Amino acid sequence: MVIDLRSDTVTKPTEKMRKASYEAELGDDVYGEDPTINKLEEKAAEVLGKEAALFVTSGTQGNQIAVLTHCQPGNEIILEEESHLFYYEAAAISAFAGVQPRTIKGNRGAMNPAHVEAAIRGEDIHVPETSLICLENTHNRAGGAIVPLDNMKAIYEISTRYKIPVHLDGARLFNAAVALNQPVSEFTKYTTTVQICLSKGLGSPVGSILAGDKDFIRRARKWRKRLGGGLRQAGVIAAPGYIALTEMVDRLSEDHANAKRLEEGISNISALTVVNHVDTNIVLVDIQKLNIPATEFLEKLKGEGILAVAFGPSMIRFTTHYDVTTEQIDQVISKMSKLFSVYA
Ligand SMILES: Cc1ncc(COP(=O)(O)O)c(C=O)c1O
């Protein structure tokens, strides 16, 4: 059996989720008549501490609708240099919203508030208006790093002073919340809007939530329709999402424990170096000492039934999730020790 550590997006819906899809009460969501969608959106708004929420097809769609709703073409938005919104969304912020990115290098995903303030544009005919600040928590390319609450607070205070909204890409916000033993609303209180993924660690097959105040969500709903995201009897995919949100959060600590276990195991293989502080469910491994490219490393792993992804020419990302057990993590460690200790 393949041990798939490529991403927490690979999880399959649980029995209970599949049954909930089958039994879901349905209606036309474009008319606001799908009870299952409405129940999920109400619950999500409550959990996220916002007035309203919108079910969207993916994390990318949620982030893009946020940018489209907050900004006008010709605006500038501030984001972290390796944030998903900048790095992995195929330049959608420029292609769709027509905004210019202003990137800031973070420390473990956290932008220095002083750098954020310095990047905010003033009144000058030559410069664009800063219309949005984007945060990401946990930060994917920083190895699932938790952006500290006091960092979010400091940036939110600045944004409030300059009357600039803050959008949080919280694709893995629940991982941060569980790791710090805090409700997610402790994080979202420092944001104007937030996107969370139901389909990553929480195990739902499809979907994300965008949340904010009622007026923002009314306008976001229109953007979703423009983008072709009005989904009719969408309760079939919202039903698993409700279970994800209400029953799958606390168990994320198991994924975090498995990631720690993997980190410890890998630290005993001298040719491999774990480069991130493992806060949540992601382990980043530098393979430079092996003197082989990431592609070859991944092929060798695949030969042993283990999947991971390249995060650079000599960097590999391993992500733990619901469909990977502690026993499988132990198998990964022992197979990697056999494969790569010869290089030491
Ligand atoms: C931090 C972050 N934001 C957004 C996304 C996009 O989510 P989706 O794949 O549902 O579009 C991802 C997906 O990996 C992510 O890691």
PDB file of C-alpha atoms in Angstrom, residues 124-331:
ATOM      1  CA  ASP A 124       1.316  60.444  -4.481  1.00  0.00           C
ATOM      2  CA  ILE A 125       0.183  60.575  -8.098  1.00  0.00           C
ATOM      3  CA  HIS A 126       2.987  58.193  -9.089  1.00  0.00           C
ATOM      4  CA  VAL A 127       2.143  55.279  -6.814  1.00  0.00           C
ATOM      5  CA  PRO A 128      -0.651  52.703  -6.559  1.00  0.00           C
ATOM      6  CA  GLU A 129      -2.973  52.546  -3.563  1.00  0.00           C
ATOM      7  CA  THR A 130      -2.316  49.763  -1.069  1.00  0.00           C
ATOM      8  CA  SER A 131      -5.665  48.012  -0.833  1.00  0.00           C
ATOM      9  CA  LEU A 132      -4.960  44.759   0.998  1.00  0.00           C
ATOM     10  CA  ILE A 133      -2.494  43.001   3.289  1.00  0.00           C
ATOM     11  CA  CYS A 134      -2.437  39.199   3.024  1.00  0.00           C
ATOM     12  CA  LEU A 135      -1.241  36.798   5.709  1.00  0.00           C
ATOM     13  CA  GLU A 136      -0.869  33.002   5.621  1.00  0.00           C
ATOM     14  CA  ASN A 137      -1.197  30.800   8.727  1.00  0.00           C
ATOM     15  CA  THR A 138       0.116  28.153   8.901  1.00  0.00           C
ATOM     16  CA  HIS A 139       2.647  29.071   6.256  1.00  0.00           C
ATOM     17  CA  ASN A 140       3.068  26.307   3.694  1.00  0.00           C
ATOM     18  CA  ARG A 141       6.476  27.112   2.201  1.00  0.00           C
ATOM     19  CA  ALA A 142       7.831  27.924   5.649  1.00  0.00           C
ATOM     20  CA  GLY A 143       7.088  24.270   6.492  1.00  0.00           C
ATOM     21  CA  GLY A 144       3.713  24.634   8.188  1.00  0.00           C
ATOM     22  CA  ALA A 145       5.119  27.340  10.476  1.00  0.00           C
ATOM     23  CA  ILE A 146       2.687  29.035  12.838  1.00  0.00           C
ATOM     24  CA  VAL A 147       2.614  32.806  12.386  1.00  0.00           C
ATOM     25  CA  PRO A 148       2.497  34.013  16.012  1.00  0.00           C
ATOM     26  CA  LEU A 149      -0.642  35.713  17.285  1.00  0.00           C
ATOM     27  CA  ASP A 150       1.281  38.785  18.435  1.00  0.00           C
ATOM     28  CA  ASN A 151       2.660  39.201  14.901  1.00  0.00           C
ATOM     29  CA  MET A 152      -0.871  39.054  13.465  1.00  0.00           C
ATOM     30  CA  LYS A 153      -2.056  41.519  16.104  1.00  0.00           C
ATOM     31  CA  ALA A 154       0.732  43.998  15.340  1.00  0.00           C
ATOM     32  CA  ILE A 155       0.007  43.891  11.596  1.00  0.00           C
ATOM     33  CA  TYR A 156      -3.731  44.228  12.213  1.00  0.00           C
ATOM     34  CA  GLU A 157      -3.171  47.307  14.368  1.00  0.00           C
ATOM     35  CA  ILE A 158      -1.155  48.905  11.568  1.00  0.00           C
ATOM     36  CA  SER A 159      -3.764  47.968   8.960  1.00  0.00           C
ATOM     37  CA  THR A 160      -6.537  49.441  11.109  1.00  0.00           C
ATOM     38  CA  ARG A 161      -4.599  52.703  11.440  1.00  0.00           C
ATOM     39  CA  TYR A 162      -4.206  52.914   7.646  1.00  0.00           C
ATOM     40  CA  LYS A 163      -7.766  51.619   6.984  1.00  0.00           C
ATOM     41  CA  ILE A 164      -6.448  48.711   4.890  1.00  0.00           C
ATOM     42  CA  PRO A 165      -8.185  45.317   5.172  1.00  0.00           C
ATOM     43  CA  VAL A 166      -6.286  42.160   6.129  1.00  0.00           C
ATOM     44  CA  HIS A 167      -7.038  38.845   4.417  1.00  0.00           C
ATOM     45  CA  LEU A 168      -5.814  35.620   5.991  1.00  0.00           C
ATOM     46  CA  ASP A 169      -5.083  32.591   3.837  1.00  0.00           C
ATOM     47  CA  GLY A 170      -5.943  30.091   6.541  1.00  0.00           C
ATOM     48  CA  ALA A 171      -5.831  26.986   4.347  1.00  0.00           C
ATOM     49  CA  ARG A 172      -4.294  25.283   7.411  1.00  0.00           C
ATOM     50  CA  LEU A 173      -5.451  27.675  10.137  1.00  0.00           C
ATOM     51  CA  PHE A 174      -6.940  24.822  12.169  1.00  0.00           C
ATOM     52  CA  ASN A 175      -3.484  23.241  12.369  1.00  0.00           C
ATOM     53  CA  ALA A 176      -2.172  26.445  13.972  1.00  0.00           C
ATOM     54  CA  ALA A 177      -5.149  26.644  16.328  1.00  0.00           C
ATOM     55  CA  VAL A 178      -4.838  23.036  17.488  1.00  0.00           C
ATOM     56  CA  ALA A 179      -1.051  23.289  17.907  1.00  0.00           C
ATOM     57  CA  LEU A 180      -1.425  26.402  20.106  1.00  0.00           C
ATOM     58  CA  ASN A 181      -4.563  25.079  21.794  1.00  0.00           C
ATOM     59  CA  GLN A 182      -6.496  28.211  20.849  1.00  0.00           C
ATOM     60  CA  PRO A 183      -9.864  28.672  19.132  1.00  0.00           C
ATOM     61  CA  VAL A 184      -9.496  29.791  15.487  1.00  0.00           C
ATOM     62  CA  SER A 185     -11.348  32.985  16.387  1.00  0.00           C
ATOM     63  CA  GLU A 186      -8.242  34.057  18.365  1.00  0.00           C
ATOM     64  CA  PHE A 187      -6.484  34.305  14.989  1.00  0.00           C
ATOM     65  CA  THR A 188      -9.347  35.601  12.876  1.00  0.00           C
ATOM     66  CA  LYS A 189     -10.004  38.502  15.234  1.00  0.00           C
ATOM     67  CA  TYR A 190      -6.869  40.041  13.716  1.00  0.00           C
ATOM     68  CA  THR A 191      -8.201  39.770  10.164  1.00  0.00           C
ATOM     69  CA  THR A 192     -10.930  41.391   8.081  1.00  0.00           C
ATOM     70  CA  THR A 193     -11.546  38.258   6.035  1.00  0.00           C
ATOM     71  CA  VAL A 194     -10.331  34.670   6.137  1.00  0.00           C
ATOM     72  CA  GLN A 195     -10.244  31.648   3.841  1.00  0.00           C
ATOM     73  CA  ILE A 196     -10.025  28.156   5.343  1.00  0.00           C
ATOM     74  CA  CYS A 197      -9.753  24.822   3.514  1.00  0.00           C
ATOM     75  CA  LEU A 198     -12.104  21.968   4.418  1.00  0.00           C
ATOM     76  CA  SER A 199     -10.290  19.658   2.033  1.00  0.00           C
ATOM     77  CA  LYS A 200      -6.815  19.581   3.572  1.00  0.00           C
ATOM     78  CA  GLY A 201      -6.174  18.222   7.079  1.00  0.00           C
ATOM     79  CA  LEU A 202      -9.897  18.306   7.881  1.00  0.00           C
ATOM     80  CA  GLY A 203     -10.482  15.583   5.301  1.00  0.00           C
ATOM     81  CA  SER A 204     -13.421  16.859   3.262  1.00  0.00           C
ATOM     82  CA  PRO A 205     -13.258  15.919  -0.437  1.00  0.00           C
ATOM     83  CA  VAL A 206     -13.943  19.431  -1.762  1.00  0.00           C
ATOM     84  CA  GLY A 207     -14.286  23.003  -0.655  1.00  0.00           C
ATOM     85  CA  SER A 208     -13.200  26.015   1.297  1.00  0.00           C
ATOM     86  CA  ILE A 209     -14.883  28.783   3.236  1.00  0.00           C
ATOM     87  CA  LEU A 210     -14.456  32.520   2.842  1.00  0.00           C
ATOM     88  CA  ALA A 211     -15.672  34.553   5.829  1.00  0.00           C
ATOM     89  CA  GLY A 212     -16.044  38.241   6.638  1.00  0.00           C
ATOM     90  CA  ASP A 213     -18.722  40.812   7.365  1.00  0.00           C
ATOM     91  CA  LYS A 214     -22.164  40.562   5.743  1.00  0.00           C
ATOM     92  CA  ASP A 215     -21.538  43.224   3.143  1.00  0.00           C
ATOM     93  CA  PHE A 216     -18.213  41.678   2.111  1.00  0.00           C
ATOM     94  CA  ILE A 217     -19.804  38.240   1.743  1.00  0.00           C
ATOM     95  CA  ARG A 218     -22.707  39.677  -0.293  1.00  0.00           C
ATOM     96  CA  ARG A 219     -20.178  41.157  -2.733  1.00  0.00           C
ATOM     97  CA  ALA A 220     -17.995  38.029  -2.639  1.00  0.00           C
ATOM     98  CA  ARG A 221     -21.035  35.890  -3.527  1.00  0.00           C
ATOM     99  CA  LYS A 222     -21.423  37.919  -6.697  1.00  0.00           C
ATOM    100  CA  TRP A 223     -17.754  37.416  -7.573  1.00  0.00           C
ATOM    101  CA  ARG A 224     -18.171  33.685  -7.007  1.00  0.00           C
ATOM    102  CA  LYS A 225     -21.097  33.711  -9.470  1.00  0.00           C
ATOM    103  CA  ARG A 226     -19.053  35.684 -12.015  1.00  0.00           C
ATOM    104  CA  LEU A 227     -16.324  33.071 -11.777  1.00  0.00           C
ATOM    105  CA  GLY A 228     -18.790  30.251 -12.379  1.00  0.00           C
ATOM    106  CA  GLY A 229     -18.724  29.108  -8.771  1.00  0.00           C
ATOM    107  CA  GLY A 230     -22.508  29.119  -8.171  1.00  0.00           C
ATOM    108  CA  LEU A 231     -23.007  25.393  -7.641  1.00  0.00           C
ATOM    109  CA  ARG A 232     -26.735  24.543  -7.398  1.00  0.00           C
ATOM    110  CA  GLN A 233     -27.317  21.370  -5.262  1.00  0.00           C
ATOM    111  CA  ALA A 234     -23.956  21.882  -3.604  1.00  0.00           C
ATOM    112  CA  GLY A 235     -25.135  20.310  -0.341  1.00  0.00           C
ATOM    113  CA  VAL A 236     -23.669  17.010  -1.565  1.00  0.00           C
ATOM    114  CA  ILE A 237     -20.208  18.511  -1.050  1.00  0.00           C
ATOM    115  CA  ALA A 238     -21.123  20.740   1.882  1.00  0.00           C
ATOM    116  CA  ALA A 239     -22.321  17.804   4.017  1.00  0.00           C
ATOM    117  CA  PRO A 240     -18.795  16.339   4.380  1.00  0.00           C
ATOM    118  CA  GLY A 241     -17.557  19.903   4.947  1.00  0.00           C
ATOM    119  CA  TYR A 242     -19.797  20.232   7.993  1.00  0.00           C
ATOM    120  CA  ILE A 243     -18.339  17.046   9.460  1.00  0.00           C
ATOM    121  CA  ALA A 244     -14.830  18.308   8.643  1.00  0.00           C
ATOM    122  CA  LEU A 245     -15.491  21.535  10.529  1.00  0.00           C
ATOM    123  CA  THR A 246     -17.219  20.041  13.545  1.00  0.00           C
ATOM    124  CA  GLU A 247     -15.584  16.622  14.030  1.00  0.00           C
ATOM    125  CA  MET A 248     -12.161  16.569  12.381  1.00  0.00           C
ATOM    126  CA  VAL A 249     -10.388  19.489  14.052  1.00  0.00           C
ATOM    127  CA  ASP A 250      -9.096  18.056  17.328  1.00  0.00           C
ATOM    128  CA  ARG A 251      -7.523  15.029  15.675  1.00  0.00           C
ATOM    129  CA  LEU A 252      -5.083  17.267  13.774  1.00  0.00           C
ATOM    130  CA  SER A 253      -2.836  16.864  16.828  1.00  0.00           C
ATOM    131  CA  GLU A 254      -2.278  13.239  15.673  1.00  0.00           C
ATOM    132  CA  ASP A 255      -0.895  14.541  12.357  1.00  0.00           C
ATOM    133  CA  HIS A 256       1.376  16.917  14.281  1.00  0.00           C
ATOM    134  CA  ALA A 257       2.666  14.086  16.478  1.00  0.00           C
ATOM    135  CA  ASN A 258       3.328  11.993  13.346  1.00  0.00           C
ATOM    136  CA  ALA A 259       5.240  14.865  11.735  1.00  0.00           C
ATOM    137  CA  LYS A 260       7.401  15.178  14.893  1.00  0.00           C
ATOM    138  CA  ARG A 261       8.016  11.449  14.836  1.00  0.00           C
ATOM    139  CA  LEU A 262       9.080  11.659  11.196  1.00  0.00           C
ATOM    140  CA  GLU A 263      11.373  14.599  11.994  1.00  0.00           C
ATOM    141  CA  GLU A 264      13.025  12.641  14.813  1.00  0.00           C
ATOM    142  CA  GLY A 265      13.462   9.563  12.617  1.00  0.00           C
ATOM    143  CA  ILE A 266      14.963  11.571   9.761  1.00  0.00           C
ATOM    144  CA  SER A 267      17.337  13.377  12.126  1.00  0.00           C
ATOM    145  CA  ASN A 268      19.048   9.990  12.678  1.00  0.00           C
ATOM    146  CA  ILE A 269      19.822   9.661   8.950  1.00  0.00           C
ATOM    147  CA  SER A 270      23.014  11.679   8.575  1.00  0.00           C
ATOM    148  CA  ALA A 271      22.640  12.377   4.833  1.00  0.00           C
ATOM    149  CA  LEU A 272      19.280  14.110   5.405  1.00  0.00           C
ATOM    150  CA  THR A 273      18.643  17.390   7.217  1.00  0.00           C
ATOM    151  CA  VAL A 274      15.275  18.576   8.490  1.00  0.00           C
ATOM    152  CA  VAL A 275      15.375  22.324   7.885  1.00  0.00           C
ATOM    153  CA  ASN A 276      12.145  23.546   9.431  1.00  0.00           C
ATOM    154  CA  HIS A 277      11.036  23.765  13.028  1.00  0.00           C
ATOM    155  CA  VAL A 278       8.143  21.288  12.855  1.00  0.00           C
ATOM    156  CA  ASP A 279       5.217  23.257  14.314  1.00  0.00           C
ATOM    157  CA  THR A 280       2.419  21.299  12.645  1.00  0.00           C
ATOM    158  CA  ASN A 281       2.095  18.650   9.903  1.00  0.00           C
ATOM    159  CA  ILE A 282       4.884  19.522   7.445  1.00  0.00           C
ATOM    160  CA  VAL A 283       8.508  18.333   7.428  1.00  0.00           C
ATOM    161  CA  LEU A 284      11.005  19.918   5.011  1.00  0.00           C
ATOM    162  CA  VAL A 285      14.108  17.906   4.271  1.00  0.00           C
ATOM    163  CA  ASP A 286      17.319  19.106   2.628  1.00  0.00           C
ATOM    164  CA  ILE A 287      18.945  16.316   0.598  1.00  0.00           C
ATOM    165  CA  GLN A 288      22.039  18.193  -0.637  1.00  0.00           C
ATOM    166  CA  LYS A 289      24.448  15.806   1.093  1.00  0.00           C
ATOM    167  CA  LEU A 290      23.133  12.963  -1.075  1.00  0.00           C
ATOM    168  CA  ASN A 291      24.292  14.754  -4.214  1.00  0.00           C
ATOM    169  CA  ILE A 292      21.264  13.653  -6.204  1.00  0.00           C
ATOM    170  CA  PRO A 293      18.433  15.850  -7.508  1.00  0.00           C
ATOM    171  CA  ALA A 294      15.047  15.923  -5.789  1.00  0.00           C
ATOM    172  CA  THR A 295      13.506  14.090  -8.756  1.00  0.00           C
ATOM    173  CA  GLU A 296      15.834  11.115  -8.304  1.00  0.00           C
ATOM    174  CA  PHE A 297      15.266  11.099  -4.539  1.00  0.00           C
ATOM    175  CA  LEU A 298      11.494  11.013  -5.124  1.00  0.00           C
ATOM    176  CA  GLU A 299      11.853   8.166  -7.624  1.00  0.00           C
ATOM    177  CA  LYS A 300      13.813   6.123  -5.080  1.00  0.00           C
ATOM    178  CA  LEU A 301      11.109   6.735  -2.478  1.00  0.00           C
ATOM    179  CA  LYS A 302       8.407   5.842  -4.976  1.00  0.00           C
ATOM    180  CA  GLY A 303      10.162   2.548  -5.600  1.00  0.00           C
ATOM    181  CA  GLU A 304       9.518   1.802  -1.915  1.00  0.00           C
ATOM    182  CA  GLY A 305       5.870   2.891  -2.124  1.00  0.00           C
ATOM    183  CA  ILE A 306       6.397   6.301  -0.511  1.00  0.00           C
ATOM    184  CA  LEU A 307       5.277   9.560  -2.106  1.00  0.00           C
ATOM    185  CA  ALA A 308       6.480  13.099  -1.276  1.00  0.00           C
ATOM    186  CA  VAL A 309       6.940  16.324  -3.287  1.00  0.00           C
ATOM    187  CA  ALA A 310       9.895  18.485  -4.332  1.00  0.00           C
ATOM    188  CA  PHE A 311      10.020  21.917  -2.722  1.00  0.00           C
ATOM    189  CA  GLY A 312      13.151  23.022  -4.564  1.00  0.00           C
ATOM    190  CA  PRO A 313      16.056  21.353  -6.437  1.00  0.00           C
ATOM    191  CA  SER A 314      17.259  19.662  -3.250  1.00  0.00           C
ATOM    192  CA  MET A 315      14.337  20.150  -0.874  1.00  0.00           C
ATOM    193  CA  ILE A 316      11.543  17.661  -0.189  1.00  0.00           C
ATOM    194  CA  ARG A 317       8.226  18.237   1.595  1.00  0.00           C
ATOM    195  CA  PHE A 318       6.532  15.497   3.615  1.00  0.00           C
ATOM    196  CA  THR A 319       2.997  16.217   4.880  1.00  0.00           C
ATOM    197  CA  THR A 320       1.187  14.086   7.459  1.00  0.00           C
ATOM    198  CA  HIS A 321      -2.593  13.699   7.427  1.00  0.00           C
ATOM    199  CA  TYR A 322      -5.644  11.608   8.332  1.00  0.00           C
ATOM    200  CA  ASP A 323      -4.847   8.787   5.918  1.00  0.00           C
ATOM    201  CA  VAL A 324      -1.327   8.158   7.272  1.00  0.00           C
ATOM    202  CA  THR A 325      -0.888   6.135  10.463  1.00  0.00           C
ATOM    203  CA  THR A 326       1.935   6.205  13.015  1.00  0.00           C
ATOM    204  CA  GLU A 327       2.918   2.668  11.908  1.00  0.00           C
ATOM    205  CA  GLN A 328       3.277   3.935   8.349  1.00  0.00           C
ATOM    206  CA  ILE A 329       5.479   6.807   9.562  1.00  0.00           C
ATOM    207  CA  ASP A 330       7.721   4.203  11.225  1.00  0.00           C
ATOM    208  CA  GLN A 331       7.863   2.268   7.953  1.00  0.00           C
TER     209      GLN A 331
END
